[in-house]
CSV table of C-alpha atoms in Angstrom, one decimal:
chain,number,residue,atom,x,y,z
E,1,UNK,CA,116.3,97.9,81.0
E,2,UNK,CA,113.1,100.5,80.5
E,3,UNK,CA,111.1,97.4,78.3
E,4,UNK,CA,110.7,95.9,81.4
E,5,UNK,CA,107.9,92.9,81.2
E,6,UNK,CA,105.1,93.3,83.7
E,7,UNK,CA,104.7,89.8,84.6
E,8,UNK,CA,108.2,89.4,84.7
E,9,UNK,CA,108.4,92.1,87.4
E,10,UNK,CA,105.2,90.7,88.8
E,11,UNK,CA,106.7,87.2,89.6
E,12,UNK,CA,109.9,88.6,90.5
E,13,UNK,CA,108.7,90.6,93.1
E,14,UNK,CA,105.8,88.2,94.4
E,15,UNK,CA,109.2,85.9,94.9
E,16,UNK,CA,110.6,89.0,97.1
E,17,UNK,CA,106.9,89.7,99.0
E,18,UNK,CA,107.0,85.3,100.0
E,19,UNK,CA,110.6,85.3,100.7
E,20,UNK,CA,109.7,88.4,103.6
E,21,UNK,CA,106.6,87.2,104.4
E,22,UNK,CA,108.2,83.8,105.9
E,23,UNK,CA,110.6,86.1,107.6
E,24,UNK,CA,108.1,88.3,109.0
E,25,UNK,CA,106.6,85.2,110.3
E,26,UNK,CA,109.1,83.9,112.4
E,27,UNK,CA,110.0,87.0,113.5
E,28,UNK,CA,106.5,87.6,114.8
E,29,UNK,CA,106.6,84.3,116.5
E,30,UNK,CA,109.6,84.9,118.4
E,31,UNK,CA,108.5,88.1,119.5
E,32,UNK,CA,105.1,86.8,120.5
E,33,UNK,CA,103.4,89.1,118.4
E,34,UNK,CA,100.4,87.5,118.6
E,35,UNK,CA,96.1,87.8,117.4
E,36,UNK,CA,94.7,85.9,119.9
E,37,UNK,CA,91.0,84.3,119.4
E,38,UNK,CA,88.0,86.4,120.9
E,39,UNK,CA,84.7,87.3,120.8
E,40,UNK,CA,85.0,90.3,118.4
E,41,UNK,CA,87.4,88.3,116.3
E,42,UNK,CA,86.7,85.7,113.4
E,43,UNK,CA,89.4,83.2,114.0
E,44,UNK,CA,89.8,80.7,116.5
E,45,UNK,CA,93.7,80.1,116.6
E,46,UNK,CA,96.4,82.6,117.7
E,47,UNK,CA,97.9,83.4,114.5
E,48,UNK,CA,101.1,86.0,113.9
E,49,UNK,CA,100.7,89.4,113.1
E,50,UNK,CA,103.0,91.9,110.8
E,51,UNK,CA,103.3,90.0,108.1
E,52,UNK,CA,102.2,93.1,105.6
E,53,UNK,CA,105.5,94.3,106.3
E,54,UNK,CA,106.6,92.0,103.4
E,55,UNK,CA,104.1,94.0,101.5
E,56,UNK,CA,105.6,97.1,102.0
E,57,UNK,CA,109.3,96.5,101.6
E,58,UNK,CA,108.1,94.8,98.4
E,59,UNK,CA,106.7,97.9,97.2
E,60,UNK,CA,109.6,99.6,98.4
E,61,UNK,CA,111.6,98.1,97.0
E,62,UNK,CA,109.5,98.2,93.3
E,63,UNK,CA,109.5,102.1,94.4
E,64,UNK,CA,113.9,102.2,93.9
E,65,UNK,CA,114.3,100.4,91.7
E,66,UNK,CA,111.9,102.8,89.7
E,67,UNK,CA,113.7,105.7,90.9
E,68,UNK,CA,117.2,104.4,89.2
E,69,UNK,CA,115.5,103.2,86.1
E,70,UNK,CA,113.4,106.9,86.0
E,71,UNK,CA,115.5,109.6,87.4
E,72,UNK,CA,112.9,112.2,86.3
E,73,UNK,CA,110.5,110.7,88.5
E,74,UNK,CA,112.6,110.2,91.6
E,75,UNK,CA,111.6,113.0,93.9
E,76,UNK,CA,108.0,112.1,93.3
E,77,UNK,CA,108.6,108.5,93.8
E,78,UNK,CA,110.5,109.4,97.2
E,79,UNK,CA,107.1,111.7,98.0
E,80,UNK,CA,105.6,108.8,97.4
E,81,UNK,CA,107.2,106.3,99.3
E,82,UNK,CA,107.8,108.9,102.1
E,83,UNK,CA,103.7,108.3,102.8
E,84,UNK,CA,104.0,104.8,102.8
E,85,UNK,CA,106.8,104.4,105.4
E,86,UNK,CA,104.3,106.9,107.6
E,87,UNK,CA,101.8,104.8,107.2
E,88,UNK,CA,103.4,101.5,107.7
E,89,UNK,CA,105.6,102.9,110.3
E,90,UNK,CA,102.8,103.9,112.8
E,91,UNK,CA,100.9,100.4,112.1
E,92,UNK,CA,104.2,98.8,112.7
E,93,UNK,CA,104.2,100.7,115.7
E,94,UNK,CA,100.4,99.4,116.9
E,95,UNK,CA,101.3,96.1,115.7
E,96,UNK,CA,103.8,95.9,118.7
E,97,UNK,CA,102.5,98.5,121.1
E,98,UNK,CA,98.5,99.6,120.7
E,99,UNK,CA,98.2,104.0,120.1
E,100,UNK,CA,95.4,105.8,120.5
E,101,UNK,CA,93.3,105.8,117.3
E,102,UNK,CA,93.7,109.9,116.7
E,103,UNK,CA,97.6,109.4,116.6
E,104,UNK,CA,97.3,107.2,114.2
E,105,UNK,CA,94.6,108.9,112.2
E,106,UNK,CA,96.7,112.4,112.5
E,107,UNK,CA,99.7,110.2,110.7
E,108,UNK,CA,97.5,108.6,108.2
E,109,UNK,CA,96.4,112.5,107.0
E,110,UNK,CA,99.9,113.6,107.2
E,111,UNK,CA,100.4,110.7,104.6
E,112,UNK,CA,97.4,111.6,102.7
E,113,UNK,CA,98.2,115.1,102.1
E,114,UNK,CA,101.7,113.9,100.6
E,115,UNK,CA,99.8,112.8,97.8
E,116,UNK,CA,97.6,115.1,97.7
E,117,UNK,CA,100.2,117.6,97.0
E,118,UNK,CA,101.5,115.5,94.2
E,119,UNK,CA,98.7,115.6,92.8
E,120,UNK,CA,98.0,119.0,93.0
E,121,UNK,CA,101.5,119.8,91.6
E,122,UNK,CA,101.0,117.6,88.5
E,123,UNK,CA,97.1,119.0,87.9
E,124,UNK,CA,97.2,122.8,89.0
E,125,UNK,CA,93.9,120.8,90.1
E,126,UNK,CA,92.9,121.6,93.7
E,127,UNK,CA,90.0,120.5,94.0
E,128,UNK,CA,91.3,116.9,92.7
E,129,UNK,CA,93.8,116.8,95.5
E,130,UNK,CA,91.4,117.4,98.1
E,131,UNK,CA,89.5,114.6,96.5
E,132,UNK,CA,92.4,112.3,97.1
E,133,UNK,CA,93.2,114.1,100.4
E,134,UNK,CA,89.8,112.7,101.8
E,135,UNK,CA,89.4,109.1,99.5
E,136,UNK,CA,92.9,108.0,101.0
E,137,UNK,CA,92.1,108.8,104.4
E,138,UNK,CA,89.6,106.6,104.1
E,139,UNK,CA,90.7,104.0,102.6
E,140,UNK,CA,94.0,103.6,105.2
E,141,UNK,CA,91.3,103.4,107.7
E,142,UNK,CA,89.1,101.4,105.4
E,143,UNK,CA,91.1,98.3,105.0
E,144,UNK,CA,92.2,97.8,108.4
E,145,UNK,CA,88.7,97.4,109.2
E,146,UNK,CA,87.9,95.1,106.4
E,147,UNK,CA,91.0,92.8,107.3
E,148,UNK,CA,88.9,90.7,109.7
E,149,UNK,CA,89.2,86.9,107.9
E,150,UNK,CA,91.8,85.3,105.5
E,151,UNK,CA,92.9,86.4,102.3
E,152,UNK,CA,89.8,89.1,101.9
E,153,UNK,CA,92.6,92.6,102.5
E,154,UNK,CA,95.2,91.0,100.1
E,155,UNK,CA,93.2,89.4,97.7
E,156,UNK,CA,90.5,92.0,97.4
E,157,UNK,CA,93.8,94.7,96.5
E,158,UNK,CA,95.4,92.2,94.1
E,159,UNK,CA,92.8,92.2,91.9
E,160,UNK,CA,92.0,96.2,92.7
E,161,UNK,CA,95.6,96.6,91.1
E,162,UNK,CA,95.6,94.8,88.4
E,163,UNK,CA,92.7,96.2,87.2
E,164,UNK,CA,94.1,99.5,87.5
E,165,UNK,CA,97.1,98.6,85.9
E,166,UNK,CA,95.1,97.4,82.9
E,167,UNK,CA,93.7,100.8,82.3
E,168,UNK,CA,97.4,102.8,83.0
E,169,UNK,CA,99.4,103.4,80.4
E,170,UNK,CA,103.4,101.9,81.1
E,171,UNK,CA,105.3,103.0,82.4
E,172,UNK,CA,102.9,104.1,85.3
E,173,UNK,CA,101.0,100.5,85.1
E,174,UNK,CA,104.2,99.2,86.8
E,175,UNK,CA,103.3,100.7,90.2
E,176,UNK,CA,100.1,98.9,90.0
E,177,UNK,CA,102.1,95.6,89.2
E,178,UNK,CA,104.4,96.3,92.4
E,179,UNK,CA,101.5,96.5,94.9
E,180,UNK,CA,99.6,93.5,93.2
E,181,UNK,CA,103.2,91.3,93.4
E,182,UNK,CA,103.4,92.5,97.3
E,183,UNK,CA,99.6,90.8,97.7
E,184,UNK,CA,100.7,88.1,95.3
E,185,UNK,CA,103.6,87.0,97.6
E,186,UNK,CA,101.8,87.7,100.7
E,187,UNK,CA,98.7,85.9,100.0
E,188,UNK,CA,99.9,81.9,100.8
E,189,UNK,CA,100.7,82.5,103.6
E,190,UNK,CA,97.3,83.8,104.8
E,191,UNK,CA,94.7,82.3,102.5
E,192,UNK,CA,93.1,79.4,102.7
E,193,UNK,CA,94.8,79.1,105.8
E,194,UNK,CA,95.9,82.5,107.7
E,195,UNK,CA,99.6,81.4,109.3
E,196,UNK,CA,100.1,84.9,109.8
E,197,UNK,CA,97.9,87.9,109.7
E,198,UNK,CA,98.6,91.4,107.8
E,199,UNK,CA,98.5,93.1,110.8
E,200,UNK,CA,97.9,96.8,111.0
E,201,UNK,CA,101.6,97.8,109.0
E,202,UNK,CA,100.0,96.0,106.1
E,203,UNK,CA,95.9,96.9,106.2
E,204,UNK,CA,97.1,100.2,106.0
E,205,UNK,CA,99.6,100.6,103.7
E,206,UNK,CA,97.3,98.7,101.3
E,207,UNK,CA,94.8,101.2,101.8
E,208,UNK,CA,97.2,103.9,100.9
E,209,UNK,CA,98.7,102.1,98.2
E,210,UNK,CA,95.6,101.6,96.5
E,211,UNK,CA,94.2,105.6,97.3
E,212,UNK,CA,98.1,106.3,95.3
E,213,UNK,CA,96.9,104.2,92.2
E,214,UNK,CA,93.3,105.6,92.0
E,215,UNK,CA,95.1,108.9,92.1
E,216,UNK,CA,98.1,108.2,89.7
E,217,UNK,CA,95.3,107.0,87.2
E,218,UNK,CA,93.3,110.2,87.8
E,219,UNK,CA,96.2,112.0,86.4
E,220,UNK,CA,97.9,109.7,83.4
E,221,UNK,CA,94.2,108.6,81.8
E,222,UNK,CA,91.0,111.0,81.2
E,223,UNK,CA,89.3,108.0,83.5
E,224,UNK,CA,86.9,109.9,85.7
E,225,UNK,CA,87.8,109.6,89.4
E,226,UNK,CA,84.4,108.3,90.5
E,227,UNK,CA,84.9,105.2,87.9
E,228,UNK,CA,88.8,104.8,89.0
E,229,UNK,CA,87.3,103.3,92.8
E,230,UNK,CA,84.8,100.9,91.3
E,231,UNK,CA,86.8,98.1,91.4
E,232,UNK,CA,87.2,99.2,95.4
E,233,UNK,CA,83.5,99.9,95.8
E,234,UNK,CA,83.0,96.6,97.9
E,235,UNK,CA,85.1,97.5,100.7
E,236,UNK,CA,83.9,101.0,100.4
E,237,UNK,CA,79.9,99.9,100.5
E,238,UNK,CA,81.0,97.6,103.5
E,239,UNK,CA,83.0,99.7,105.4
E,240,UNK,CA,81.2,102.4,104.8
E,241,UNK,CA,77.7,102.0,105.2
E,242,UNK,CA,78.8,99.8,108.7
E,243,UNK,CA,80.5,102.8,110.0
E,244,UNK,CA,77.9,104.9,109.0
E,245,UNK,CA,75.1,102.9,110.8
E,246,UNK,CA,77.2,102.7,114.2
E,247,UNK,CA,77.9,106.3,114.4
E,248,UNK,CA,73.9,106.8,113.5
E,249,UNK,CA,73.3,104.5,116.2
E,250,UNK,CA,75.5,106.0,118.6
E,251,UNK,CA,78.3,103.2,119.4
E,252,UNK,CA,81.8,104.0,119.5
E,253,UNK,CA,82.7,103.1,115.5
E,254,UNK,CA,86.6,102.9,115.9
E,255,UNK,CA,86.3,100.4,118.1
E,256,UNK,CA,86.8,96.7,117.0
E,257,UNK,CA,83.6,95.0,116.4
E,258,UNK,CA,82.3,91.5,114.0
E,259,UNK,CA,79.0,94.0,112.2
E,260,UNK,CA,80.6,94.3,108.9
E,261,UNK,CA,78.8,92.4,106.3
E,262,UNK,CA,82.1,89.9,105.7
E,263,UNK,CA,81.7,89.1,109.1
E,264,UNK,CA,78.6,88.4,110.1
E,265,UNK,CA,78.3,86.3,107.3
E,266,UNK,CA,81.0,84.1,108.9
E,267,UNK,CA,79.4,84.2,112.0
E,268,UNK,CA,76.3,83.0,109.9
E,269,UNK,CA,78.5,79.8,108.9
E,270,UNK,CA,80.1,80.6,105.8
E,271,UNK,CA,83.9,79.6,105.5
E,272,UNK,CA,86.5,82.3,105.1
E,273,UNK,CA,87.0,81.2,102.0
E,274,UNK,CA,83.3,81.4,100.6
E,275,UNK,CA,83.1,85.2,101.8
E,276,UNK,CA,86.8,86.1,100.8
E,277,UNK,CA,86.0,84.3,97.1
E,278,UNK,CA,82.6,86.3,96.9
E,279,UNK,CA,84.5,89.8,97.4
E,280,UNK,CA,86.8,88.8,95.2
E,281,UNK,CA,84.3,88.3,92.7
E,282,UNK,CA,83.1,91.5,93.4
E,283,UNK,CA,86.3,93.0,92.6
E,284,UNK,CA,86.4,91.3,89.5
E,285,UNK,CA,83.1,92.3,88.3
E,286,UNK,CA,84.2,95.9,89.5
E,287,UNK,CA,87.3,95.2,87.1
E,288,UNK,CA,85.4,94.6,84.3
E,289,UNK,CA,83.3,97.0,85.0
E,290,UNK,CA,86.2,99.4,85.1
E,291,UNK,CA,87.7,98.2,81.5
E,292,UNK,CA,84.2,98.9,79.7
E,293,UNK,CA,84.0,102.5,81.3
E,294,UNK,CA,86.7,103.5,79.3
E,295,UNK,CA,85.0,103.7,75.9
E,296,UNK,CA,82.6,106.1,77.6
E,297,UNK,CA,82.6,109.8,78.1
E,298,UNK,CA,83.9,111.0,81.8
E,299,UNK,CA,79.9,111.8,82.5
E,300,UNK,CA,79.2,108.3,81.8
E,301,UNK,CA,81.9,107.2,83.6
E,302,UNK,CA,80.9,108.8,86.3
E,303,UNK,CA,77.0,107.5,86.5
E,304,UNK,CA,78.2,103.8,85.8
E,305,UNK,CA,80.5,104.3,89.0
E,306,UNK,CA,77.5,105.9,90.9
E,307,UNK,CA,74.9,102.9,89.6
E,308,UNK,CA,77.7,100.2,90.5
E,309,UNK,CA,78.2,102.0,93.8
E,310,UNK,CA,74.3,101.5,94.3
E,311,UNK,CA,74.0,98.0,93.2
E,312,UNK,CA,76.3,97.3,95.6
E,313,UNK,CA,74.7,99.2,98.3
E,314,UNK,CA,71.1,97.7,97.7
E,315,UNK,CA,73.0,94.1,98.2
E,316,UNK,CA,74.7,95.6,101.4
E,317,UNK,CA,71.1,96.2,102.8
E,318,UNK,CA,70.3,93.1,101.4
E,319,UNK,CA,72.6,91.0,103.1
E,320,UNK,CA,72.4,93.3,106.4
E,321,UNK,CA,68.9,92.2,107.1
E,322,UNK,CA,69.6,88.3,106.1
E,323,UNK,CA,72.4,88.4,108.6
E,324,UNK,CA,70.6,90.7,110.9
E,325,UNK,CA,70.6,88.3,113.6
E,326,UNK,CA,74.7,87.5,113.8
């Protein structure tokens, strides 16, 4: 039962995530939980919302079944999983009633100092848990702003798990496989053509998912945390740097807006296929990226991760003054 096949799993579960994801659907339409078109959205059709809850159970569900098949590792998977549901739980929540952006940012901390604290208990390493404390905070917040067009949330954290699973040694890679079978299974529905959205239960629990992989890697491999987010550096640049500039410039950043990079570049033309296929290529390069950073020591790990994080900035700024005017 332990020899379990990764792809197996992976297509297992993908079935699961599709199998939801249609349910989610028609739950969302019968509810009338609807995104409707507007002028600081990038779609033009009211489409369903909530369909990352498929993402979620999925992982879930990958979470229990590791939990029987690892007893040792139960309570931390139930740590684990305990963040998840909080995060989820209050996006489910704004999915179907809007909150106020510090109650959800207060839950999304509570969830990031659950694994924080795992960390910290498997390291001694405070310092480290902070680390993660802070990078998963930001990254629940992080890709519910970069879900704005089809396919770029889920497939962008597809290929950011796999290529964390590919550095993991098993049985830990298997997490990595869960999350990328949730995006796997969600990812038809919603790209080329969105017929539902993530919606805020899934942006977020990806974000967290993926902050729980860069962190269980920081502790099973002597990867240096820096080099562990390169394959996520796109949505970091993006998100990032945007935020940045509209807190410089004095707007009110938490509010929705169409400035990101991904976009403007849609409002410049480009299909949301061309801009969710170039960040995905970004993530593969990342990937790669990753895979040769291994050989190196954790110095060199680390300035690789800082050089990609600046190549990626440069094009940022790049592409910010091309698309100045959308």
């Amino acid at each position: 039962m332990r020899d379990i096949q990764p792809w197996l799993a992976l297509l297992a579960l993908a079935l699961v995530s599709a199998v939801l994801t249609w349910l989610a659907r028609r739950y969302a339409l019968r509810r009338q939980l609807l995104d409707h078109p507007g002028e600081r959205r990038s779609h033009h059709v009211a489409t369903p919302r909530g369909g990352g809850i498929a993402i979620v159970v999925t992982a879930l569900v990958g979470l229990a079944a590791g939990a029987l098949l690892y007893p040792a590792a139960a309570a931390h998977l139930a740590m684990f999983a305990a963040g998840l549901v909080l995060v989820a739980g209050i996006g489910w929540w704004d999915d179907h009633r809007p909150l106020p952006a510090v109650r959800r940012l207060l839950v999304h901390m509570l969830a990031s100092a659950l694994l924080a604290g795992l960390v910290w208990q498997a390291t001694g390493n405070a310092l480290q848990a902070v680390l993660l404390f802070l990078v998963a905070t930001a990254l629940v917040n992080l890709w519910n702003f970069m879900d704005g067009i089809n396919g770029i949330a889920g497939g962008y954290a597809l290929v950011g798990a796999l290529s964390l699973a590919a550095v993991m040694p098993m049985p830990f890679a298997l997490l990595a496989v869960v999350v990328a079978a949730g995006c796997l299974g969600f990812l038809p529905f919603n790209f080329p053509r969105a017929r539902i959205f993530m919606g805020d239960v899934g942006s977020g629990a990806l974000g967290y998912l993926m902050a729980a992989l860069a962190g269980l890697a920081s502790v099973v491999t002597s990867i240096h945390w820096l080099a562990l987010l390169i394959p996520l550096s796109a949505f970091i640049v993006d998100a990032g740097f945007t935020l940045s500039s509209r807190m410089l410039s004095g707007q009110r950043w938490m509010e929705p807006h169409t400035q990101h990079v991904y976009q403007r570049a849609v409002k410049a033309g480009w299909s949301h296929t061309q801009v969710t296929g170039v960040y995905i290529l970004l993530g593969l390069v990342g990937a790669a990226v990753l895979a040769l950073s291994v050989r190196l020591a954790p110095l060199q790990q680390a300035g690789l991760a800082l050089a990609w994080g600046a190549l990626l900035a440069c094009l940022w700024a790049v592409m910010r003054v091309r698309l100045r005017n959308y």
